[in-house]
Short mmCIF file of C-alpha atoms in Angstrom, two decimals:
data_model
loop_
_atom_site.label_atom_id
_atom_site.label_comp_id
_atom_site.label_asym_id
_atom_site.label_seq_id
_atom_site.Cartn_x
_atom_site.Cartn_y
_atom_site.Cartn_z
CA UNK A 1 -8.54 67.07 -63.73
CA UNK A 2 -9.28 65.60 -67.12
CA UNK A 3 -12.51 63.34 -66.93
CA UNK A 4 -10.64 60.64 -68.88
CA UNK A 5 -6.85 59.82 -69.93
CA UNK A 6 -7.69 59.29 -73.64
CA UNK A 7 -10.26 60.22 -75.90
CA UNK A 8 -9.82 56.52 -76.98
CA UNK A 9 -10.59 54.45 -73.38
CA UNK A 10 -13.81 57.35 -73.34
CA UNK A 11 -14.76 56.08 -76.86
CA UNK A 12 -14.23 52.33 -76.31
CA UNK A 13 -16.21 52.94 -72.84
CA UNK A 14 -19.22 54.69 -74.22
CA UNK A 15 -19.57 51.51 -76.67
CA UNK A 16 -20.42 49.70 -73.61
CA UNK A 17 -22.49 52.40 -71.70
CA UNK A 18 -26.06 51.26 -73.38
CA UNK A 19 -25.83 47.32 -72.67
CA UNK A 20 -24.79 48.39 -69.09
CA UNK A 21 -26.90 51.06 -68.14
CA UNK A 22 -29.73 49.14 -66.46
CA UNK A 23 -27.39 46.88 -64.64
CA UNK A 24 -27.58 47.71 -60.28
CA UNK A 25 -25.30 46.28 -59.10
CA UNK A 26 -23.63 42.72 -58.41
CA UNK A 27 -25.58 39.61 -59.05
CA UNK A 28 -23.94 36.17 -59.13
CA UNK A 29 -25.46 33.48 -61.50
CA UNK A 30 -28.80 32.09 -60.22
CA UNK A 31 -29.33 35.03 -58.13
CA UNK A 32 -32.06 37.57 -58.12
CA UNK A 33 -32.35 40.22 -55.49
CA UNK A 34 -30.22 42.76 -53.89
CA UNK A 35 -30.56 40.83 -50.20
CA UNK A 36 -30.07 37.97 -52.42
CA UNK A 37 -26.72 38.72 -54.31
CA UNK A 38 -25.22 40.60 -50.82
CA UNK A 39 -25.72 37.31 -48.98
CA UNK A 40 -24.58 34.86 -52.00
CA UNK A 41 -21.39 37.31 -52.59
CA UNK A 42 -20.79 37.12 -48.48
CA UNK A 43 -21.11 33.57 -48.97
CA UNK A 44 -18.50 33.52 -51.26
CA UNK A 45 -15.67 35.38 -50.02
CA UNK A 46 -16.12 34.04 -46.33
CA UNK A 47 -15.95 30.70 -48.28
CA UNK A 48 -12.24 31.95 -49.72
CA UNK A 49 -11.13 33.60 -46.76
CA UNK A 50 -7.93 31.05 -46.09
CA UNK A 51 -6.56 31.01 -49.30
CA UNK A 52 -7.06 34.76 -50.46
CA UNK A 53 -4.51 36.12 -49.75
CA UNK A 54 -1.99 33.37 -51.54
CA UNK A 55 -4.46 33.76 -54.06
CA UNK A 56 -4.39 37.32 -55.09
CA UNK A 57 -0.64 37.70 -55.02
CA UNK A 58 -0.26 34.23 -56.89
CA UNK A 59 -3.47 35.22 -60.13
CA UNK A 60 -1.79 38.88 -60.43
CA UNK A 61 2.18 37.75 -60.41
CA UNK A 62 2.14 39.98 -57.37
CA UNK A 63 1.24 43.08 -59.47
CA UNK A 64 -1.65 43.99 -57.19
CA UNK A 65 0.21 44.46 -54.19
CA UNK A 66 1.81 47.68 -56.89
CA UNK A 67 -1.54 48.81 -57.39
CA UNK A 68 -2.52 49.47 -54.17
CA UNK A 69 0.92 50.97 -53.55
CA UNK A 70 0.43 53.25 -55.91
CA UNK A 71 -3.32 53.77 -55.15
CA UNK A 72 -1.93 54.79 -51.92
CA UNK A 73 0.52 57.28 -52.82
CA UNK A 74 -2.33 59.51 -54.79
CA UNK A 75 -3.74 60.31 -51.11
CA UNK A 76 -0.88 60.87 -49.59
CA UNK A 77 -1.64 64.61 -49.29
CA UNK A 78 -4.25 63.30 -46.84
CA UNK A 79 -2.55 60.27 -45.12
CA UNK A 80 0.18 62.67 -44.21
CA UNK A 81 -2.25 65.12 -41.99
CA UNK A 82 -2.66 64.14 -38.26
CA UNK A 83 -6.14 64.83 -38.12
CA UNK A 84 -6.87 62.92 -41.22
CA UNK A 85 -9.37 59.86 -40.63
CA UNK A 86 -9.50 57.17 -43.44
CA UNK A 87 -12.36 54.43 -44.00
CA UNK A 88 -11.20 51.66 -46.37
CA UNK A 89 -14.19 50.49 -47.61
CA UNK A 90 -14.97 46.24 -48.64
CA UNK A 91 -11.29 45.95 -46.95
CA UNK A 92 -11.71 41.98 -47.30
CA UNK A 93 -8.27 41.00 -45.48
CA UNK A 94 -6.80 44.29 -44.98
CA UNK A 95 -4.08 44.65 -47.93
CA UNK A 96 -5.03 48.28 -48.99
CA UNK A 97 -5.66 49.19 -45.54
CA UNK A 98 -2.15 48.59 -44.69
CA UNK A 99 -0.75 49.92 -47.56
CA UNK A 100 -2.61 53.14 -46.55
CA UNK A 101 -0.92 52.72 -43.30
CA UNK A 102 2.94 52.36 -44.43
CA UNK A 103 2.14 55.55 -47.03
CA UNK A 104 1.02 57.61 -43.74
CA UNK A 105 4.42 56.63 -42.54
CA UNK A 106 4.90 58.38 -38.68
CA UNK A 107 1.40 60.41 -39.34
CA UNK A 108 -1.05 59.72 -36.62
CA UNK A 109 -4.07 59.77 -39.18
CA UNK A 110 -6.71 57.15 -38.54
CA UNK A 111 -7.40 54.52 -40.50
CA UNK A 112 -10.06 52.06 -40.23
CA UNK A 113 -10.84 48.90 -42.25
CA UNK A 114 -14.81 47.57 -42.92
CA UNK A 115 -16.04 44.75 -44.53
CA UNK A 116 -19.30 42.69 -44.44
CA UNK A 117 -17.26 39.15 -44.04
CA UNK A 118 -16.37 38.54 -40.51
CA UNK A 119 -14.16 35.13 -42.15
CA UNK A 120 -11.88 37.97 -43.65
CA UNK A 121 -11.73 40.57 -41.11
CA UNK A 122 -10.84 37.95 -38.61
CA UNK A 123 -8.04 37.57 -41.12
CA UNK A 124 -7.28 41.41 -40.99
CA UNK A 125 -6.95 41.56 -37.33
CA UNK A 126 -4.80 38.73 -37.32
CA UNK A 127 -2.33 40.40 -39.71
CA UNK A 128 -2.80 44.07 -38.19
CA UNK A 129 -1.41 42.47 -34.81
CA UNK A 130 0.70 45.56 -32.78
CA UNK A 131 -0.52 47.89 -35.05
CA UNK A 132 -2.92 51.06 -34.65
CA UNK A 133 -5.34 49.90 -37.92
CA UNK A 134 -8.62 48.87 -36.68
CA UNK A 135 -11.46 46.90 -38.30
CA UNK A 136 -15.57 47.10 -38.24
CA UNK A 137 -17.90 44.34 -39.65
CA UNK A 138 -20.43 46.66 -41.96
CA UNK A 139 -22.20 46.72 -45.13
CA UNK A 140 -20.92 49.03 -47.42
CA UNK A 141 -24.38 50.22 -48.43
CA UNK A 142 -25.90 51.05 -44.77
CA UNK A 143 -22.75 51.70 -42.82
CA UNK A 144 -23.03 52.59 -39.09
CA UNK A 145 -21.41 56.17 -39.73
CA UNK A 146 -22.38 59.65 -38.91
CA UNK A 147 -22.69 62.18 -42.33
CA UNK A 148 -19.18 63.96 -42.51
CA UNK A 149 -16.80 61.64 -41.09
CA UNK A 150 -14.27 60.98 -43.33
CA UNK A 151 -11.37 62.67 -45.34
CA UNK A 152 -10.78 59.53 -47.66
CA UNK A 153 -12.49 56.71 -48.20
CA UNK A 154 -10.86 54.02 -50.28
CA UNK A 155 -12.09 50.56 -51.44
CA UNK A 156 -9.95 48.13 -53.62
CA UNK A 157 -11.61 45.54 -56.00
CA UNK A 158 -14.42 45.30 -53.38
CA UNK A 159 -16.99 48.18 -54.76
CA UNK A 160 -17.34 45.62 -58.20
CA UNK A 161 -19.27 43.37 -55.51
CA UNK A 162 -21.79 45.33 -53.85
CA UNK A 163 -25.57 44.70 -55.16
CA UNK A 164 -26.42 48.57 -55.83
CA UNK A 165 -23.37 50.79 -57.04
CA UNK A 166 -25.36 53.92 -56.86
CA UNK A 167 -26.51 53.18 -53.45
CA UNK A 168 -22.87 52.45 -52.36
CA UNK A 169 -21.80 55.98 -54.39
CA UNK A 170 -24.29 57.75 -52.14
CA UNK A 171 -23.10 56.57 -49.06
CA UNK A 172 -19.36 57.51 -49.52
CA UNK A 173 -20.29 60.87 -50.22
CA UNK A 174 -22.93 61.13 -47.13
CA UNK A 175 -19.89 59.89 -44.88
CA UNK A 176 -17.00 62.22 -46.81
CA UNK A 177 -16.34 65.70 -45.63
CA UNK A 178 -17.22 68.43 -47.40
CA UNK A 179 -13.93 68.28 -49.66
CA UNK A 180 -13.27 64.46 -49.16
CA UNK A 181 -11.84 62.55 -51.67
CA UNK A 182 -13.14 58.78 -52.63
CA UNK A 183 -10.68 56.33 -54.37
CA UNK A 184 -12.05 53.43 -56.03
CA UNK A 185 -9.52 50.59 -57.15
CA UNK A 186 -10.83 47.83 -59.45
CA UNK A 187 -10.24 46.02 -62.72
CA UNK A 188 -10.96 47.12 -66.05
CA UNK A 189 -11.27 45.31 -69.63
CA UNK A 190 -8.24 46.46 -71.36
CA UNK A 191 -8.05 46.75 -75.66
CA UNK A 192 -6.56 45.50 -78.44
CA UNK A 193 -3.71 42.65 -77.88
CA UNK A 194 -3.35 42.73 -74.49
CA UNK A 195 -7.22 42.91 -74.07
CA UNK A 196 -7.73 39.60 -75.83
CA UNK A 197 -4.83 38.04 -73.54
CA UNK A 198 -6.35 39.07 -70.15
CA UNK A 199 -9.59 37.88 -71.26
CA UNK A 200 -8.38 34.28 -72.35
CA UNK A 201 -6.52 34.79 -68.73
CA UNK A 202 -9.17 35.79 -66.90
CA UNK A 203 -12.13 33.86 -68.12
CA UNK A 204 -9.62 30.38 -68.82
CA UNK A 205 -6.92 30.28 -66.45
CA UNK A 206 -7.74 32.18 -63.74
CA UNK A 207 -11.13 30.16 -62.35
CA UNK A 208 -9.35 26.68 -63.06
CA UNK A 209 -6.13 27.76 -60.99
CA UNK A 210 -8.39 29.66 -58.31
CA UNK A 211 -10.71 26.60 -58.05
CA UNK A 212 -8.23 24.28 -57.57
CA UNK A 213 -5.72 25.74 -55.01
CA UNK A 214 -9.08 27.22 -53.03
CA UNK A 215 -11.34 24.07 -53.31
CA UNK A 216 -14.14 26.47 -53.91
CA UNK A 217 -15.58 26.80 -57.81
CA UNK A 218 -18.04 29.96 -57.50
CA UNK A 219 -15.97 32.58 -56.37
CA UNK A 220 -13.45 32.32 -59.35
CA UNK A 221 -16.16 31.93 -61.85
CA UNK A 222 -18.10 34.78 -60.44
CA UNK A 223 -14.89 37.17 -60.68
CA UNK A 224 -14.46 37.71 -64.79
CA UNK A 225 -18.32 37.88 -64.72
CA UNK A 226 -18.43 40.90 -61.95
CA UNK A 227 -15.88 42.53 -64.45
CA UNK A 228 -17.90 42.46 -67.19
CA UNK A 229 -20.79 43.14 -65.79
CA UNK A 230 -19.11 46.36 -63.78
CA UNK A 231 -19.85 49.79 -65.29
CA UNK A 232 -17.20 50.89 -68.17
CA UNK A 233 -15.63 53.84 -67.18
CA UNK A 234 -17.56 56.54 -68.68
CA UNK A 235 -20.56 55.43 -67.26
CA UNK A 236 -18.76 54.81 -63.75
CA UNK A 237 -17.77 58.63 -63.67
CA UNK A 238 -21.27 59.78 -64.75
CA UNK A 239 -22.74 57.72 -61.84
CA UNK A 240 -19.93 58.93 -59.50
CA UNK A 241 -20.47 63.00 -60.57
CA UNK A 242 -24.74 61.68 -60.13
CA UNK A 243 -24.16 60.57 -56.88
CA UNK A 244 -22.84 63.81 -55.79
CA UNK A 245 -19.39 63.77 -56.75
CA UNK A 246 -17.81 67.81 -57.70
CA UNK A 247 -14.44 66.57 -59.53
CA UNK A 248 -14.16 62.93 -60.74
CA UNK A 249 -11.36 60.76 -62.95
CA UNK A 250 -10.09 57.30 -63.78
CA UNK A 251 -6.50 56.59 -63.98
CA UNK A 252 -5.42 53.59 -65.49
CA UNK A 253 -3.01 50.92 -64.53
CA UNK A 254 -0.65 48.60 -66.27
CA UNK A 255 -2.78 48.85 -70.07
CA UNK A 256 -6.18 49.29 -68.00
CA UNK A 257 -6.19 45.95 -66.44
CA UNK A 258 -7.04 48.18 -63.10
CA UNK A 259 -7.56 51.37 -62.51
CA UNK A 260 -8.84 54.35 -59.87
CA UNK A 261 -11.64 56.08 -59.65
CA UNK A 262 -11.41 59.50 -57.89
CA UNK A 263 -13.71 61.70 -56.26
CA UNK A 264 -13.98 64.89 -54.44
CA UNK A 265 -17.13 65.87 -52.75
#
């Protein structure tokens, strides 16, 4: 597989690749620290957790619930096997998790949800009511997993948040099978026109709207800022292939606003 769609996104990327090169991981404003920013970004999202869901279908016009659809579908070599067993990874409420789940159709596979806010995963298990998903409260960079496990692991616009991306690279190859893939869903920073429309979006609409219906300010001001500060993709696919990746790609989605990473181990 090609390591990029188009020799333009890789050029555009690598513009970006110097400025972000020292950055770790996730780090809201004020906050210094890896035990620091995991606990302030916990904070946050358990602080969300009743109005997240409205909230993500409401900010994206419902587009996201495509994108993990469609993030879906790319595994469904594996989510059709019965043996297969799935981890989605910073699950939050559950919403790529069960997408999984209806693209595995009548396969048996396995398919567990983890997340490090219990406020959300109470959520999931609410929602996953008479169903076979299951859910585990874990930090994404120190999960409670054997090497080996798993034949996919997934994570939708929850990697963006951890406080070490390397470290949480690392561990979803030390839990993959030899031959597992990884698929990493998350927003980009499109070009050109629709670029400069996002962004007044993103950074002007979407914190006063997601303030106001949630009652909370951080988490909304925090989320443009994660994007930006989140590796472009050429430098997200080195890391990935540095981690111990074999085959990697990003795939882009509706003019880059979000796209998927993919790994094989």
């Amino acid at each position: 597989m090609s390591i990029l769609h188009s020799e333009a996104v890789e050029r555009d990327s690598a513009l970006n690749t110097a400025e972000k090169a020292t950055v770790t991981g996730a780090a809201p404003e004020g906050v210094s620290g890896k035990d620091a920013s995991a606990r302030a970004i916990r904070e946050m999202f358990t602080s969300i957790a009743p109005r997240y869901d409205l909230l993500n279908h409401m900010l994206s016009c419902n587009v996201d619930r495509l994108w993990w659809r469609r993030t879906a579908r790319r595994f469904a070599h594996i989510l059709s096997r019965p043996d297969a067993y799935v981890l989605d990874l910073c699950c939050g409420t559950g919403d790529m998790t069960f997408a999984l789940r209806r693209q595995a159709g009548k396969s048996p596979a396995r398919i567990l949800g983890a997340d490090f806010s219990h406020a959300m995963l109470q959520r999931a298990g609410a929602k996953s009511a008479g169903t076979s998903l299951r859910w585990v409260e874990a930090d994404a960079l120190n999960l409670p997993v054997p090497d080996g496990q798993f034949d996919l692991v997934t994570s939708a616009f929850g990697f963006r948040n951890l406080a070490d991306y390397d470290a949480g690279l690392r561990e979803i190859v030390r839990i993959l099978r030899a031959g597992g893939e990884c698929g990493i869903l998350d927003f980009g920073e499109p070009r050109g026109l629709i670029g400069k429309i996002y962004r007044f979006y993103f950074k002007r609409v979407l914190p006063r709207v997601g303030t106001m219906i949630s009652g909370v300010r951080g988490p909304y001001a925090y989320l443009p800022a994660s994007v930006e500060r989140f590796p472009a993709p050429a430098e997200m696919l080195d890391r990935m292939k540095a981690a111990g990746f074999k085959q990697v790609s990003w795939t882009p989605y509706t003019f880059g606003i979000a796209g998927v990473y993919w790994g094989k181990k």
